[in-house]
XYZ file of C-alpha atoms in Angstrom:
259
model
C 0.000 0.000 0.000
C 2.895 2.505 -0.222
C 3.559 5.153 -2.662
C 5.616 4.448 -5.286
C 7.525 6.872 -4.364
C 8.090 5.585 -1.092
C 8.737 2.480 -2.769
C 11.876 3.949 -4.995
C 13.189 5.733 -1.707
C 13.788 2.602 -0.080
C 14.868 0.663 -2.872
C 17.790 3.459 -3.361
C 19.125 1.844 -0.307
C 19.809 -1.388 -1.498
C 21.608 -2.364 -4.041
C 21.429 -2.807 -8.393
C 21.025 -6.739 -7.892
C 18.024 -6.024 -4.979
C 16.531 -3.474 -6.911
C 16.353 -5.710 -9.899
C 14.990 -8.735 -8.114
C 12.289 -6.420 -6.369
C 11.258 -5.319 -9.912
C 10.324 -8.778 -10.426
C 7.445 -8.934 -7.404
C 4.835 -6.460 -8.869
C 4.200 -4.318 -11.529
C 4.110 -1.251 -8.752
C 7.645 -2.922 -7.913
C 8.940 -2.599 -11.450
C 7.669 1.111 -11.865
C 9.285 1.898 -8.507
C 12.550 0.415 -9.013
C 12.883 1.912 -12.461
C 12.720 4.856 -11.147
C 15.643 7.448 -11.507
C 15.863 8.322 -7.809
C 16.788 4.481 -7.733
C 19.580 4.580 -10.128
C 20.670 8.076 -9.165
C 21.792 7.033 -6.255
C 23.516 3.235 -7.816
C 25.512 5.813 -9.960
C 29.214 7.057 -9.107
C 28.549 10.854 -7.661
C 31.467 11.548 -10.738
C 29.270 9.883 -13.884
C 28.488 13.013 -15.642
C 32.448 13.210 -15.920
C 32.930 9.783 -16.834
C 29.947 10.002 -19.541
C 31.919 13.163 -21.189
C 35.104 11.357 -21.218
C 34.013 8.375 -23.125
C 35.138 7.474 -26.386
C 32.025 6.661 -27.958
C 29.001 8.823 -27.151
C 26.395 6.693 -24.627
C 22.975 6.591 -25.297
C 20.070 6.272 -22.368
C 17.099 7.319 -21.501
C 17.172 6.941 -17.960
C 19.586 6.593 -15.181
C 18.698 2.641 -15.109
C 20.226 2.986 -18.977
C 23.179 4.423 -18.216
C 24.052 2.105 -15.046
C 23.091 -0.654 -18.068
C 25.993 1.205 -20.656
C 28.302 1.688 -17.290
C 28.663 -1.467 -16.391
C 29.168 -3.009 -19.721
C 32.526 -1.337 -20.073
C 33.209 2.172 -21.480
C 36.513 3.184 -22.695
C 37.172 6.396 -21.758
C 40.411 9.106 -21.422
C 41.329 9.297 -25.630
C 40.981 4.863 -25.265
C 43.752 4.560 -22.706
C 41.439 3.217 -19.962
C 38.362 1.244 -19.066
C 35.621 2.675 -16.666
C 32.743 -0.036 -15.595
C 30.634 -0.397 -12.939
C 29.976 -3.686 -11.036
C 26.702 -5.220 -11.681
C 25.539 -6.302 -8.501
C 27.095 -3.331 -6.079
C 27.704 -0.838 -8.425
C 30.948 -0.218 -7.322
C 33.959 1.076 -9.616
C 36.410 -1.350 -11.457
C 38.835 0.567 -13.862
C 41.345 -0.598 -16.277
C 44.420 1.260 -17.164
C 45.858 0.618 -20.308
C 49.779 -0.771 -20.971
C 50.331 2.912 -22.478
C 48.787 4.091 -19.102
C 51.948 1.731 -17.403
C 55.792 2.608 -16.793
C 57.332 -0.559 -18.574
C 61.140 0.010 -18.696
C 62.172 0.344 -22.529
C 58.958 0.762 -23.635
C 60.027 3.200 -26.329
C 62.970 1.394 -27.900
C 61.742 -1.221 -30.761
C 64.665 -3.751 -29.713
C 62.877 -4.565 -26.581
C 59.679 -3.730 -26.557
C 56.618 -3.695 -29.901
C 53.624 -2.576 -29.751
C 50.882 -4.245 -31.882
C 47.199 -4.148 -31.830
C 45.011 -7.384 -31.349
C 41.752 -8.208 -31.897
C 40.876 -9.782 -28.531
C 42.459 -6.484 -26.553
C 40.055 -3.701 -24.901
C 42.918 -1.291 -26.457
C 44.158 0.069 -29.633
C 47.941 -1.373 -28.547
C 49.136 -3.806 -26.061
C 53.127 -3.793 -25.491
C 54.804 -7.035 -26.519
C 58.422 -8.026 -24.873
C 61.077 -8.848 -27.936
C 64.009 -9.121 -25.454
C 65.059 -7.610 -22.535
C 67.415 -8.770 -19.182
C 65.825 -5.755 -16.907
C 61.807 -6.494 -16.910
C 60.403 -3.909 -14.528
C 56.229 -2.786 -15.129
C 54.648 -0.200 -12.985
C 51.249 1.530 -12.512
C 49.618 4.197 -10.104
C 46.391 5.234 -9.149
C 44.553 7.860 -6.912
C 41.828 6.445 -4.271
C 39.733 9.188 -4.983
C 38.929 7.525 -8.275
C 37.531 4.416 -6.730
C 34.515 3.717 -4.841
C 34.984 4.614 -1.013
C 35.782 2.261 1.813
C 36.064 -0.640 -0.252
C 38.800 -3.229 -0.558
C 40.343 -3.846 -3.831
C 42.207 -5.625 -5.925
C 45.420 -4.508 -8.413
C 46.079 -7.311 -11.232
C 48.124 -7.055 -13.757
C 46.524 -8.431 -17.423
C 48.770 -9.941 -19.931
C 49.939 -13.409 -21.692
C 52.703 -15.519 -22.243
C 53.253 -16.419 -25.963
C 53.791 -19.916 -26.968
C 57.480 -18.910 -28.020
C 57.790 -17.313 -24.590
C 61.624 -17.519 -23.435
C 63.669 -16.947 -19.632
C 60.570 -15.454 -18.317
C 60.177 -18.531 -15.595
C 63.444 -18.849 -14.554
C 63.759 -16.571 -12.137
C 60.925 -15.220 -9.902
C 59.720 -11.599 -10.521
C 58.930 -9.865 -7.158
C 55.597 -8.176 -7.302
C 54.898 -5.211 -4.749
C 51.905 -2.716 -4.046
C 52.555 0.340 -1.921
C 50.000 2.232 -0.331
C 51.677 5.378 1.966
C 53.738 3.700 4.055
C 52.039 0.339 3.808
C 54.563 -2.151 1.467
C 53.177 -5.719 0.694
C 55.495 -7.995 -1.499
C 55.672 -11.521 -2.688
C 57.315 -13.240 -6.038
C 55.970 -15.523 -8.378
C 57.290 -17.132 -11.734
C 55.506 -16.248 -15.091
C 54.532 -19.303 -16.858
C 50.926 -20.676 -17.812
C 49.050 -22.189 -15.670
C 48.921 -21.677 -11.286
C 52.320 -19.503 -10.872
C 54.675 -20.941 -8.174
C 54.909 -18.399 -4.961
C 57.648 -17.353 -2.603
C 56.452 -15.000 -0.121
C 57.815 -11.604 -0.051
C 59.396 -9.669 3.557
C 58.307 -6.202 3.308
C 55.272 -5.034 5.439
C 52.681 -7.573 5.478
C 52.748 -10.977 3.522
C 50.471 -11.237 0.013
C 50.561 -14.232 -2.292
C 50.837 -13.618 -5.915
C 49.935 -16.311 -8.645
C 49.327 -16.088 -12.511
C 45.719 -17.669 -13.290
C 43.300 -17.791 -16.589
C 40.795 -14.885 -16.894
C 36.887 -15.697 -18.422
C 38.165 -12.976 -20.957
C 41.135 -14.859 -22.581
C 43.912 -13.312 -20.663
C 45.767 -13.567 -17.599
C 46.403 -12.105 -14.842
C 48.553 -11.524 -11.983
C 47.394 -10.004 -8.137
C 49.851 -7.843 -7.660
C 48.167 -6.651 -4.313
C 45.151 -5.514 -2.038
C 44.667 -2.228 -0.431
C 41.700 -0.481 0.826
C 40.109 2.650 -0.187
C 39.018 4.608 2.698
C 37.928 8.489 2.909
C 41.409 9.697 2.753
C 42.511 10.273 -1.188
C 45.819 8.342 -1.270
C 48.239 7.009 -4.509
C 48.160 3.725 -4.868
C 51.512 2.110 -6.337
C 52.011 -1.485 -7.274
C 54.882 -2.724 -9.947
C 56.055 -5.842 -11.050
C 60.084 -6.597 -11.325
C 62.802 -8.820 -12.531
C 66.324 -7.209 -12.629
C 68.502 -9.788 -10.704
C 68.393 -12.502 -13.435
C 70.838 -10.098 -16.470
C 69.292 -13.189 -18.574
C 67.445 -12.393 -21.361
C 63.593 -13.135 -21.685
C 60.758 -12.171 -24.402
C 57.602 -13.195 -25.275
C 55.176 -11.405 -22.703
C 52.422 -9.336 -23.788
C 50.752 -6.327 -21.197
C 47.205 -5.057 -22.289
C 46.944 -3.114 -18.411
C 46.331 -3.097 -15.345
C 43.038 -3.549 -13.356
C 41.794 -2.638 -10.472
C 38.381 -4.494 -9.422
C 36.677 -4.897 -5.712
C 37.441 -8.265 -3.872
C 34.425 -9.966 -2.151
């Protein structure tokens, strides 16, 4: 017997996957969770910023539409990241592009190509020719994330079938976070990486696994974003070896919410 409104008001308190299975009860249900006071509040407080900086122009009609485009992936920035919104929580997940990355030698064509593929998010993704000093770094502000939640940094890439030296020494993998450190090493090679746990600050495990998209990735730390806008740094290395290794492609680096 309540007003729709009154309906919509407490549905904004939920979440995207609770409002959608409400809509499912009634048809006053359904017009009350469509409702743009319900979305409005699902939706980042910066998505009029994030709708300007897309690539392609998004169409909707309503809030529930553009929570719909959101979380279907948008590239955004001139293509060298990926905005999206989470489904179920609508909470941020971005993806920052290898041109987006500090990968030592980047520039210089002996060690490092970059080529476009079909399967990539991107325009380019950097390819390793040869190189003895692997190092791959990436930053990013809190303030772009969704607030007091725990996340996940992981870097995306694969090992090509003529992949060379790249498993025979560990690479150490480290996330920083002001003057939180957490380090651990693991071996790039398909399949579950082998792990050797790191000293600094407190212990994280890092492994490479098979992504639904194709890819792979490796968790190259957690941290937490809280109220206070902080820089986030993670990086993977391998400088000790001065053997040479090739045949590892980087599309980016993601950062996604852990449940």
């Amino acid at each position: 017997m309540l007003p729709e409104d009154c309906l919509s008001i407490i549905l904004s308190f939920t979440s995207p996957e609770d409002a959608l299975r409400a809509s499912l009860v009634s048809s006053c249900f359904r017009l009350a969770s469509d409702s743009d006071l319900v979305w409005e509040r699902f939706l980042p407080s910066d998505y009029a910023e994030i709708v300007s900086n897309s690539v392609t122009p998004l169409m909707f009609c309503s809030k529930k539409e553009l929570f719909q485009c959101l979380s279907d992936s948008v590239l955004i920035d001139g293509g060298n990241k990926v905005f999206k919104l989470e489904k179920s929580s609508g909470k941020k997940c971005y993806i920052l592009s290898a041109k987006e990355l500090s990968i030592t030698w980047s520039s210089n064509p002996l060690y490092w190509s970059w080529i476009s593929m079909a399967e990539s998010r991107f325009c380019r993704v950097a390819v390793l020719r040869t190189t003895d000093w692997l190092e791959i770094g990436g930053k990013i502000r809190t303030k772009m994330l969704t607030p007091n939640t725990t996340y996940g940094a992981y870097l995306i890439m694969k090992i090509s079938e003529r992949a060379y030296g790249l498993d025979l020494m560990a690479s150490e993998i480290t996330l920083e976070v002001g003057n939180q450190v957490c380090s651990s090493n693991v071996f790039l090679k398909h399949g579950e990486g082998s792990k050797e746990m790191g000293n600094l600050g407190h212990k994280k495990e890092g492994s490479v696994r098979e992504r639904e998209d194709g890819w792979m990735e490796v968790e190259l730390g957690e941290f937490y974003s809280g109220e206070k806008d902080e820089q986030v740094k993670m990086s993977l290395m391998e400088v000790k070896g001065c053997h040479l290794k090739g045949g590892l492609l980087i599309e980016g680096i993601e950062f996604r919410p852990k449940h």
